[in-house]
Structure formats: C-alpha cells, structure tokens
Coordinates of C-alpha atoms in Angstrom, one line a residue:
M30 CA -34.7 -4.7 -37.3
S31 CA -32.5 -6.0 -40.4
E32 CA -29.6 -7.7 -40.1
K33 CA -28.5 -6.6 -43.4
S34 CA -27.1 -3.0 -44.8
S35 CA -28.3 -1.4 -47.5
S36 CA -25.9 -3.0 -49.9
G37 CA -27.7 -6.1 -49.0
H38 CA -24.8 -7.7 -47.0
P39 CA -25.2 -8.7 -43.1
Q40 CA -23.9 -5.6 -40.9
T41 CA -20.8 -6.0 -38.7
S42 CA -23.1 -5.8 -35.4
Y43 CA -24.8 -9.3 -36.7
F44 CA -21.0 -10.7 -36.2
V45 CA -20.4 -9.4 -33.0
R46 CA -23.8 -11.1 -31.8
D47 CA -22.7 -14.3 -33.4
A48 CA -19.3 -14.1 -31.5
L49 CA -21.4 -13.7 -28.1
L50 CA -23.7 -16.8 -28.8
R51 CA -20.8 -18.9 -29.9
L52 CA -19.5 -18.6 -26.4
R53 CA -22.3 -21.2 -25.8
R54 CA -22.0 -23.0 -29.1
P55 CA -19.2 -24.9 -29.6
L56 CA -19.2 -24.7 -25.8
V57 CA -16.3 -27.4 -25.2
P58 CA -13.3 -24.7 -26.6
T59 CA -15.4 -21.5 -24.4
I60 CA -15.0 -24.0 -21.1
V61 CA -11.0 -24.8 -21.9
S62 CA -10.2 -21.2 -22.8
I63 CA -11.7 -20.0 -19.4
F64 CA -9.9 -22.6 -18.0
I65 CA -6.7 -22.1 -19.2
V66 CA -7.0 -18.0 -18.4
F67 CA -8.4 -19.0 -15.1
A68 CA -5.5 -21.2 -14.1
A69 CA -3.1 -19.1 -15.1
T70 CA -4.5 -16.2 -13.3
L71 CA -4.5 -18.2 -10.2
A72 CA -1.1 -19.3 -10.8
I73 CA 0.1 -15.7 -10.8
F74 CA -1.6 -15.2 -7.5
A75 CA -0.3 -18.5 -6.1
T76 CA 2.9 -17.3 -7.0
T77 CA 3.9 -13.9 -7.5
G78 CA 0.5 -12.4 -5.7
L79 CA 1.4 -14.6 -2.5
A80 CA 4.7 -13.3 -2.5
M81 CA 3.7 -10.0 -2.9
A82 CA 1.0 -10.3 -0.1
S83 CA 3.5 -11.8 2.0
Q84 CA 6.2 -9.1 1.4
Q85 CA 3.9 -6.3 1.7
R86 CA 3.2 -7.4 5.1
A87 CA 6.9 -7.3 5.7
L88 CA 6.9 -3.8 4.1
D89 CA 4.3 -2.9 6.4
N90 CA 6.2 -4.0 9.6
I91 CA 9.3 -2.2 8.0
N92 CA 7.3 0.8 7.5
S93 CA 6.7 1.0 11.3
P94 CA 6.4 3.9 13.5
E95 CA 9.7 2.7 15.0
G96 CA 11.3 2.1 11.6
R97 CA 10.4 5.9 10.6
L98 CA 11.7 7.7 13.5
I99 CA 14.7 9.5 13.8
T100 CA 15.8 10.1 17.5
I101 CA 18.3 12.8 18.2
T102 CA 19.9 12.9 21.8
D103 CA 22.0 15.9 23.4
S104 CA 23.2 13.4 26.3
Q105 CA 25.0 15.8 28.2
G106 CA 22.3 18.8 27.6
S107 CA 25.0 21.0 26.1
A108 CA 24.2 21.2 22.5
G109 CA 22.1 23.9 22.9
I110 CA 18.9 22.6 20.5
S111 CA 17.0 25.8 19.8
T112 CA 13.3 25.4 20.1
E113 CA 13.0 27.3 16.5
S114 CA 14.3 23.3 15.7
L115 CA 11.1 22.3 16.1
R116 CA 9.5 24.9 13.4
L117 CA 12.0 24.4 11.0
I118 CA 11.8 20.8 11.0
S119 CA 8.1 19.8 11.2
S120 CA 8.5 22.3 7.7
L121 CA 10.2 19.8 5.7
E122 CA 8.3 18.1 3.4
D123 CA 8.9 14.4 4.1
V124 CA 8.4 15.2 8.0
E125 CA 5.0 14.0 9.9
W126 CA 6.0 14.9 13.2
V127 CA 8.2 16.4 15.5
F128 CA 8.7 16.5 19.5
G129 CA 10.9 17.7 21.7
M130 CA 11.4 16.4 25.2
G131 CA 13.7 17.6 28.7
P132 CA 15.4 15.5 31.1
A133 CA 13.5 13.8 33.5
T134 CA 12.9 15.6 36.9
D135 CA 11.5 13.6 40.1
V136 CA 8.1 15.6 41.3
H137 CA 5.3 14.9 44.1
N138 CA 2.0 16.0 44.2
L139 CA 1.8 19.8 45.9
N140 CA -0.9 19.2 48.2
V141 CA 0.7 15.5 49.3
S142 CA 3.4 15.7 51.6
D143 CA 4.6 12.3 51.9
G144 CA 3.2 11.4 48.2
E145 CA 4.9 9.2 45.7
I146 CA 7.6 10.5 43.6
V147 CA 7.2 10.2 39.8
Q148 CA 9.0 11.0 37.0
A149 CA 8.4 14.1 34.8
R150 CA 9.5 15.7 32.0
R151 CA 8.8 18.9 30.0
V152 CA 7.9 18.8 26.2
F153 CA 8.1 20.8 23.6
G154 CA 6.2 21.2 20.1
D155 CA 2.7 20.1 19.3
F156 CA 1.4 16.6 20.7
P157 CA 2.0 14.0 17.9
P158 CA -0.7 11.8 16.7
V159 CA 0.6 9.3 18.6
I160 CA -0.4 10.8 22.0
D161 CA -3.8 10.7 22.8
S162 CA -4.8 13.2 25.1
P163 CA -8.3 15.0 24.8
V164 CA -6.9 18.3 26.6
A165 CA -3.5 18.1 24.1
M166 CA -4.9 21.1 21.7
N167 CA -5.3 23.6 24.7
L168 CA -2.7 23.0 27.0
K169 CA -0.4 26.2 27.7
D170 CA 3.3 26.6 29.1
G171 CA 3.3 25.4 32.5
Q172 CA -0.1 22.8 32.1
A173 CA 0.6 19.3 32.3
V174 CA -1.2 15.6 31.6
A175 CA -0.2 12.4 33.0
P176 CA -1.3 8.6 32.2
V177 CA -4.1 7.1 34.5
E178 CA -1.6 5.2 36.8
V179 CA 0.5 7.9 37.0
L180 CA -2.2 10.2 38.1
R181 CA -3.4 6.9 40.7
K182 CA 0.1 6.9 41.6
L183 CA 0.1 11.0 42.8
G184 CA -3.2 10.6 44.8
M185 CA -5.3 12.5 41.6
A186 CA -8.4 10.9 41.0
D187 CA -10.2 13.6 39.5
D188 CA -7.1 14.5 37.2
V189 CA -6.6 17.9 38.9
G190 CA -3.9 18.8 41.0
T191 CA -0.1 20.3 40.7
V192 CA 3.2 18.7 40.8
S193 CA 6.5 19.9 42.1
S194 CA 10.0 20.0 42.5
R195 CA 12.5 22.5 42.9
T196 CA 13.0 23.1 39.3
L197 CA 9.7 22.2 37.5
T198 CA 6.0 22.9 38.5
G199 CA 3.3 21.7 36.5
D200 CA -0.7 22.1 36.8
I201 CA -2.4 19.0 35.8
A202 CA -4.8 19.6 33.0
G203 CA -6.1 15.9 32.1
Q204 CA -4.7 12.4 30.7
F205 CA -2.6 10.9 27.8
H206 CA -1.6 7.6 26.5
A207 CA 0.9 7.5 24.0
E208 CA 1.3 4.7 21.5
S209 CA 4.1 3.3 19.7
P210 CA 7.2 4.3 19.4
L211 CA 6.8 6.8 22.4
T212 CA 5.1 4.1 24.8
T213 CA 8.1 4.9 27.2
L214 CA 6.0 8.4 28.1
N215 CA 3.3 6.5 29.7
K216 CA 5.7 6.5 32.9
N217 CA 5.9 10.2 32.6
V218 CA 3.8 13.4 33.4
L219 CA 4.4 15.7 30.8
V220 CA 4.5 19.3 31.7
V221 CA 4.3 21.9 28.5
S222 CA 7.0 24.2 27.7
D223 CA 7.3 27.2 25.6
G224 CA 10.9 26.9 25.8
K225 CA 11.4 30.4 27.7
S226 CA 11.4 29.3 31.2
S227 CA 14.7 28.5 32.6
G228 CA 15.7 25.1 32.5
S229 CA 14.0 24.4 29.4
N230 CA 16.7 22.3 27.5
I231 CA 16.1 20.2 24.9
M232 CA 17.6 16.4 25.5
T233 CA 15.7 14.6 23.1
L234 CA 14.3 15.3 19.8
W235 CA 12.1 12.9 17.7
V236 CA 11.3 13.3 14.3
S237 CA 9.1 10.8 12.3
V238 CA 9.2 10.6 8.7
K239 CA 6.1 9.9 6.2
D240 CA 7.8 6.9 4.7
V241 CA 10.9 4.6 5.7
R242 CA 12.5 4.8 2.4
S243 CA 12.8 8.5 2.9
L244 CA 14.4 7.8 6.0
E245 CA 18.4 8.7 5.3
M246 CA 17.3 11.7 3.3
T247 CA 15.2 13.1 5.6
S248 CA 17.6 12.6 8.3
K249 CA 20.2 14.6 6.7
A250 CA 17.8 17.5 5.9
V251 CA 16.9 17.8 9.4
M252 CA 20.2 17.7 10.8
E253 CA 21.2 20.5 8.4
T254 CA 18.0 22.5 9.1
L255 CA 18.7 22.0 12.8
V256 CA 19.5 25.1 15.0
S257 CA 22.0 24.1 17.7
T258 CA 25.1 25.9 19.5
Q259 CA 27.3 22.8 19.3
P260 CA 25.6 20.1 16.7
E261 CA 28.7 18.3 17.1
K262 CA 27.6 16.9 20.5
L263 CA 24.3 15.8 19.0
R264 CA 23.8 11.8 18.4
V265 CA 21.4 10.8 15.6
T266 CA 19.8 7.5 15.9
M267 CA 17.8 5.8 13.2
T268 CA 17.1 2.2 11.7
S269 CA 18.3 3.1 8.3
E270 CA 18.9 -0.8 7.7
L271 CA 15.0 -0.8 7.6
A272 CA 15.0 2.2 4.9
R273 CA 17.9 -0.4 2.8
L274 CA 16.1 -3.7 3.7
S275 CA 12.5 -1.9 2.4
Q276 CA 13.9 -0.6 -0.6
D277 CA 15.6 -4.5 -1.6
V278 CA 12.3 -6.0 -0.7
Q279 CA 10.8 -3.9 -3.2
N280 CA 13.4 -4.6 -6.0
E281 CA 12.8 -8.1 -5.4
M282 CA 9.0 -8.2 -5.6
A283 CA 9.4 -6.0 -9.1
S284 CA 12.1 -8.9 -10.3
T285 CA 9.9 -11.7 -9.4
A286 CA 6.5 -10.6 -10.7
R287 CA 8.3 -9.5 -14.0
Q288 CA 9.4 -12.8 -14.3
T289 CA 6.9 -15.0 -13.1
V290 CA 4.1 -13.0 -15.2
T291 CA 5.6 -13.0 -18.3
G292 CA 6.6 -16.7 -18.6
L293 CA 2.6 -17.1 -17.6
L294 CA 1.2 -14.9 -19.9
L295 CA 3.6 -16.5 -23.2
A296 CA 2.4 -20.1 -21.8
S297 CA -1.0 -19.0 -21.7
A298 CA -1.0 -17.1 -25.1
L299 CA 0.3 -20.3 -26.7
L300 CA -2.2 -22.6 -25.2
L301 CA -5.1 -20.0 -26.0
S302 CA -3.7 -19.7 -29.3
A303 CA -4.0 -23.8 -29.9
V304 CA -7.4 -24.1 -28.9
Q305 CA -8.5 -20.8 -31.0
F306 CA -6.9 -23.0 -33.8
G307 CA -9.2 -26.1 -33.1
R308 CA -12.1 -23.8 -33.1
V309 CA -11.6 -22.3 -36.3
S310 CA -10.9 -26.0 -38.0
G311 CA -14.1 -27.0 -36.0
L312 CA -16.6 -23.9 -37.3
A313 CA -14.8 -24.0 -41.0
K314 CA -18.3 -24.3 -42.3
D315 CA -20.0 -21.6 -40.2
I316 CA -16.8 -19.7 -41.3
G317 CA -17.2 -20.4 -44.9
R318 CA -20.8 -19.4 -45.0
T319 CA -20.2 -16.0 -43.4
R320 CA -17.8 -15.5 -45.8
A321 CA -19.9 -16.5 -48.5
L322 CA -23.4 -14.3 -46.9
G323 CA -20.5 -11.1 -47.4
G324 CA -19.1 -11.1 -44.4
S325 CA -15.9 -9.3 -44.4
R326 CA -12.3 -10.8 -43.2
S327 CA -12.4 -8.1 -40.4
A328 CA -15.7 -9.3 -39.4
V329 CA -14.2 -12.7 -39.1
V330 CA -11.3 -11.5 -37.2
A331 CA -13.7 -9.6 -34.9
Q332 CA -16.0 -12.8 -34.1
I333 CA -13.2 -14.7 -32.8
L334 CA -11.0 -11.8 -31.1
I335 CA -14.3 -10.9 -29.1
N336 CA -15.1 -14.4 -28.5
A337 CA -11.7 -14.9 -27.1
G338 CA -11.6 -11.7 -25.0
L339 CA -14.9 -12.3 -23.8
S340 CA -13.8 -15.7 -22.8
G341 CA -10.5 -14.0 -20.9
V342 CA -12.8 -11.9 -19.1
L343 CA -14.6 -14.8 -17.6
G344 CA -11.4 -16.6 -16.7
A345 CA -9.6 -13.6 -15.4
F346 CA -12.6 -12.6 -13.1
L347 CA -12.8 -16.0 -11.4
G348 CA -9.1 -16.5 -11.5
I349 CA -8.9 -13.0 -9.6
V350 CA -11.8 -14.1 -7.0
A351 CA -10.2 -17.6 -6.5
G352 CA -6.5 -16.0 -6.1
S353 CA -7.5 -13.6 -3.5
I354 CA -9.3 -16.0 -1.7
L355 CA -6.1 -18.4 -1.5
T356 CA -3.5 -15.3 -0.5
L357 CA -5.9 -14.2 2.1
T358 CA -5.9 -17.7 3.2
L359 CA -2.3 -18.4 3.4
A360 CA -1.0 -15.3 3.7
G361 CA -3.3 -13.2 5.6
G362 CA -3.6 -10.3 3.0
I363 CA -4.3 -9.9 -1.2
P364 CA -2.3 -8.1 -3.0
S365 CA -2.9 -4.5 -4.2
F366 CA -6.2 -3.6 -6.3
G367 CA -4.0 -2.4 -9.0
F368 CA -1.9 -5.7 -9.1
S369 CA -5.3 -7.6 -9.5
V370 CA -6.9 -5.4 -12.2
G371 CA -3.5 -5.4 -13.9
V372 CA -3.0 -9.0 -13.6
G373 CA -6.8 -9.2 -15.5
I374 CA -6.3 -6.9 -18.2
L375 CA -2.9 -9.0 -18.7
M376 CA -4.7 -12.3 -19.3
V377 CA -7.4 -10.8 -21.2
L378 CA -4.6 -9.4 -23.6
A379 CA -3.0 -12.6 -23.9
A380 CA -5.8 -14.1 -24.9
I381 CA -6.7 -11.3 -27.8
F382 CA -3.2 -11.5 -28.6
G383 CA -2.7 -15.4 -28.5
S384 CA -6.1 -15.5 -30.8
I385 CA -4.9 -13.1 -33.6
P386 CA -3.2 -15.6 -35.9
P387 CA -6.2 -18.3 -35.8
A388 CA -8.6 -15.4 -36.6
V389 CA -6.0 -14.3 -39.3
R390 CA -6.1 -18.2 -40.7
A391 CA -9.8 -18.0 -40.2
A392 CA -10.3 -14.6 -42.3
Y393 CA -8.3 -16.1 -45.1
M394 CA -10.1 -19.4 -45.5
D395 CA -11.7 -20.1 -48.8
P396 CA -15.3 -20.2 -48.5
V397 CA -15.6 -22.0 -52.0
K398 CA -13.4 -24.9 -50.7
I399 CA -14.9 -25.1 -47.4
L400 CA -18.5 -25.6 -48.9
R401 CA -17.9 -27.7 -51.9
V402 CA -20.1 -30.5 -51.7
P403 CA -17.9 -33.7 -52.7

C-alpha cells in the first residue's frame, strides 16, 4: 500500500506508525518515560492505595453483621410488639432482614422424665440468612429446631422428638446453626410461632440493615413503622458510633487520595514534559525531514502524543501490577478495581498532557533551519 496520498504527501497513518516505531528509537527517552509513569503509579499505590486498602479492611470490619444490627428490646414484656411489625419493617428499603424472639423458657424432652433441662424460645418471622437450617423454609407453627449440642443434651440423636414445659411445646423438626450476630441462639431450642397462641410475646426484635451508613436513618424508620401498644417501654440498641466512624473513614480516604494523587500527577506531568522536550531536541532532524516531506503540524503533534500515551500505558500497567502486589503483601488486600483503573487512566492522561508543550514546539520548528547544512 502506498504511504502517500493523492496529493503526493505522506498519509497521516504513516506518522502514526512512525510514532509506534519510535518507542524503540531512540530507546532511552522511552524507557525514562515508562519509568516515570511506573514510579508515580507505584508511589500512588504505596501511599494512597495502601491507605485505602487498609481503610477498606477497617470499613469491612465496621460494616460487619454486628455493626449493621438494630436491637429492640421489651425487657418487661409489656410493650405489646405486634407480629405485624415484622412484615412492615421487612418492607423498608434499607432493611436486610428482621427476626423476633420471645422470652426464654426451660424445657425438657417430653419422652424422658429425668432428661436435661435446656432453654427454648418462641421465634417470629422468617429465619434470616445467618441462621442455617435445612428445614427452615418448611417450618410451621409449633415446630422447632435446635443445635446439635442441645439435641444431644435432650437425648435426641435422630433429631426427632418433642420438647415441653408448662407454657411451651415444640416438635423438633431438625437442626440449626446461627452465625454472627445471632450466635447467642446456639444454646436454645427455637420454636416457630405465628403469634396467635397465648404467651406469644415478642421480647426482642432484631433488624439488620444493608449498610452501616444507613443505620441511624433506618432505625428511625423502624421505630416509626413498628406496631406497639406502649412503644415508650422499648429500648433501642445499635452501634451508631460505627456508622459515624464509617463516614469519617470514607471522608478521610477521599481527602488523602485527592491530595496525594494530584501532587504526583503534576510532578509526573512536569517530568514527562522535560523528557519529551529532550526527545524533541534529539529528533530535531527527523522532525525537520517529516515537515519537509509534507507532514502537517498536527501529524507531528500526533506522533509525539501517541508516543507519550503508549509510554504512559506501559508504565501505568507495570505500576498497577507492582502496586497491587505491594498492597496485597503489606495490607492484606488490594484497592478496588475502580481505583486501579482510575489511577492508570490519570497517569496516561498526565503523560499526554505533559507532552503537549514539547509536541507544539516540535510542530512549529522551522524545517529549513533544522536541515540547513553549514
């Protein structure tokens, strides 16, 4: 294919390909440019990235099951929490799950007269994801589940039997195991209740929110939605300090990132600009020939900017890989994918913008003066 247009001048694509070839000729400015971008990217990961990885781990700990839990307690059993509250609260946008529990009752194996005594509680609502039970979805009013250890105490090795007390009876239908934040249930028999039988008082209501940052707002919505005859007797417990700490950590992360990244981007752009000025001076005769052959100023600018952009891509990629390994080693985690991609894009843009002044200078160099033989 001819490298010239119909007018006899070289096509712009020729200069684009030439910019790619000049990554290797001269090699030193290319290596220096790649190293500058690599070093700046690695520096961002070693400072902001490392801090963000560490702070993200702190946020994950803050945004834990315990941190997202709202506990509503009726210590006297006189607040009259309605089972309708569970349906209404679960429909709130930021609520992950809601679960109710009645008072503790001592029960024993109905078929063993001198069997060991364990605690049982009526529970209300669908079993949340933190309670693992293969039969949870099929349980009906009056059926019960218990942990393996409790079943052993009751002498129910085959997970079948009935627990009983003066006020509560439950037919064992299977096992369960509760994870955080409901691990305290692992010492109890849970008897499913539809709230219609006598003694079905909800003493504790747990509400888990989807994100700790919405904890306080959701808590207010929960209390406004909850149906109770005497709501003033209810006590609400939550880790509101964690919600505020979560926001403080995020604000600190954003502020630190802006300051560090901005400084490194400016420094990188200045250094890359100096390197490209040196490249332009070293390639003065080649640029002069390009202009003499009919190359437009825009083609010369494109050559230099493409060269700078490619150097930036290589340097940013190597920096992201090295930075991710560094943060993983030191902080036990890596920054988010968005952070890594964002840093890479900003470094490439810094390389391109830093090369604009030398590119413009190259485009306006006089080819006659450059190529004049003394």
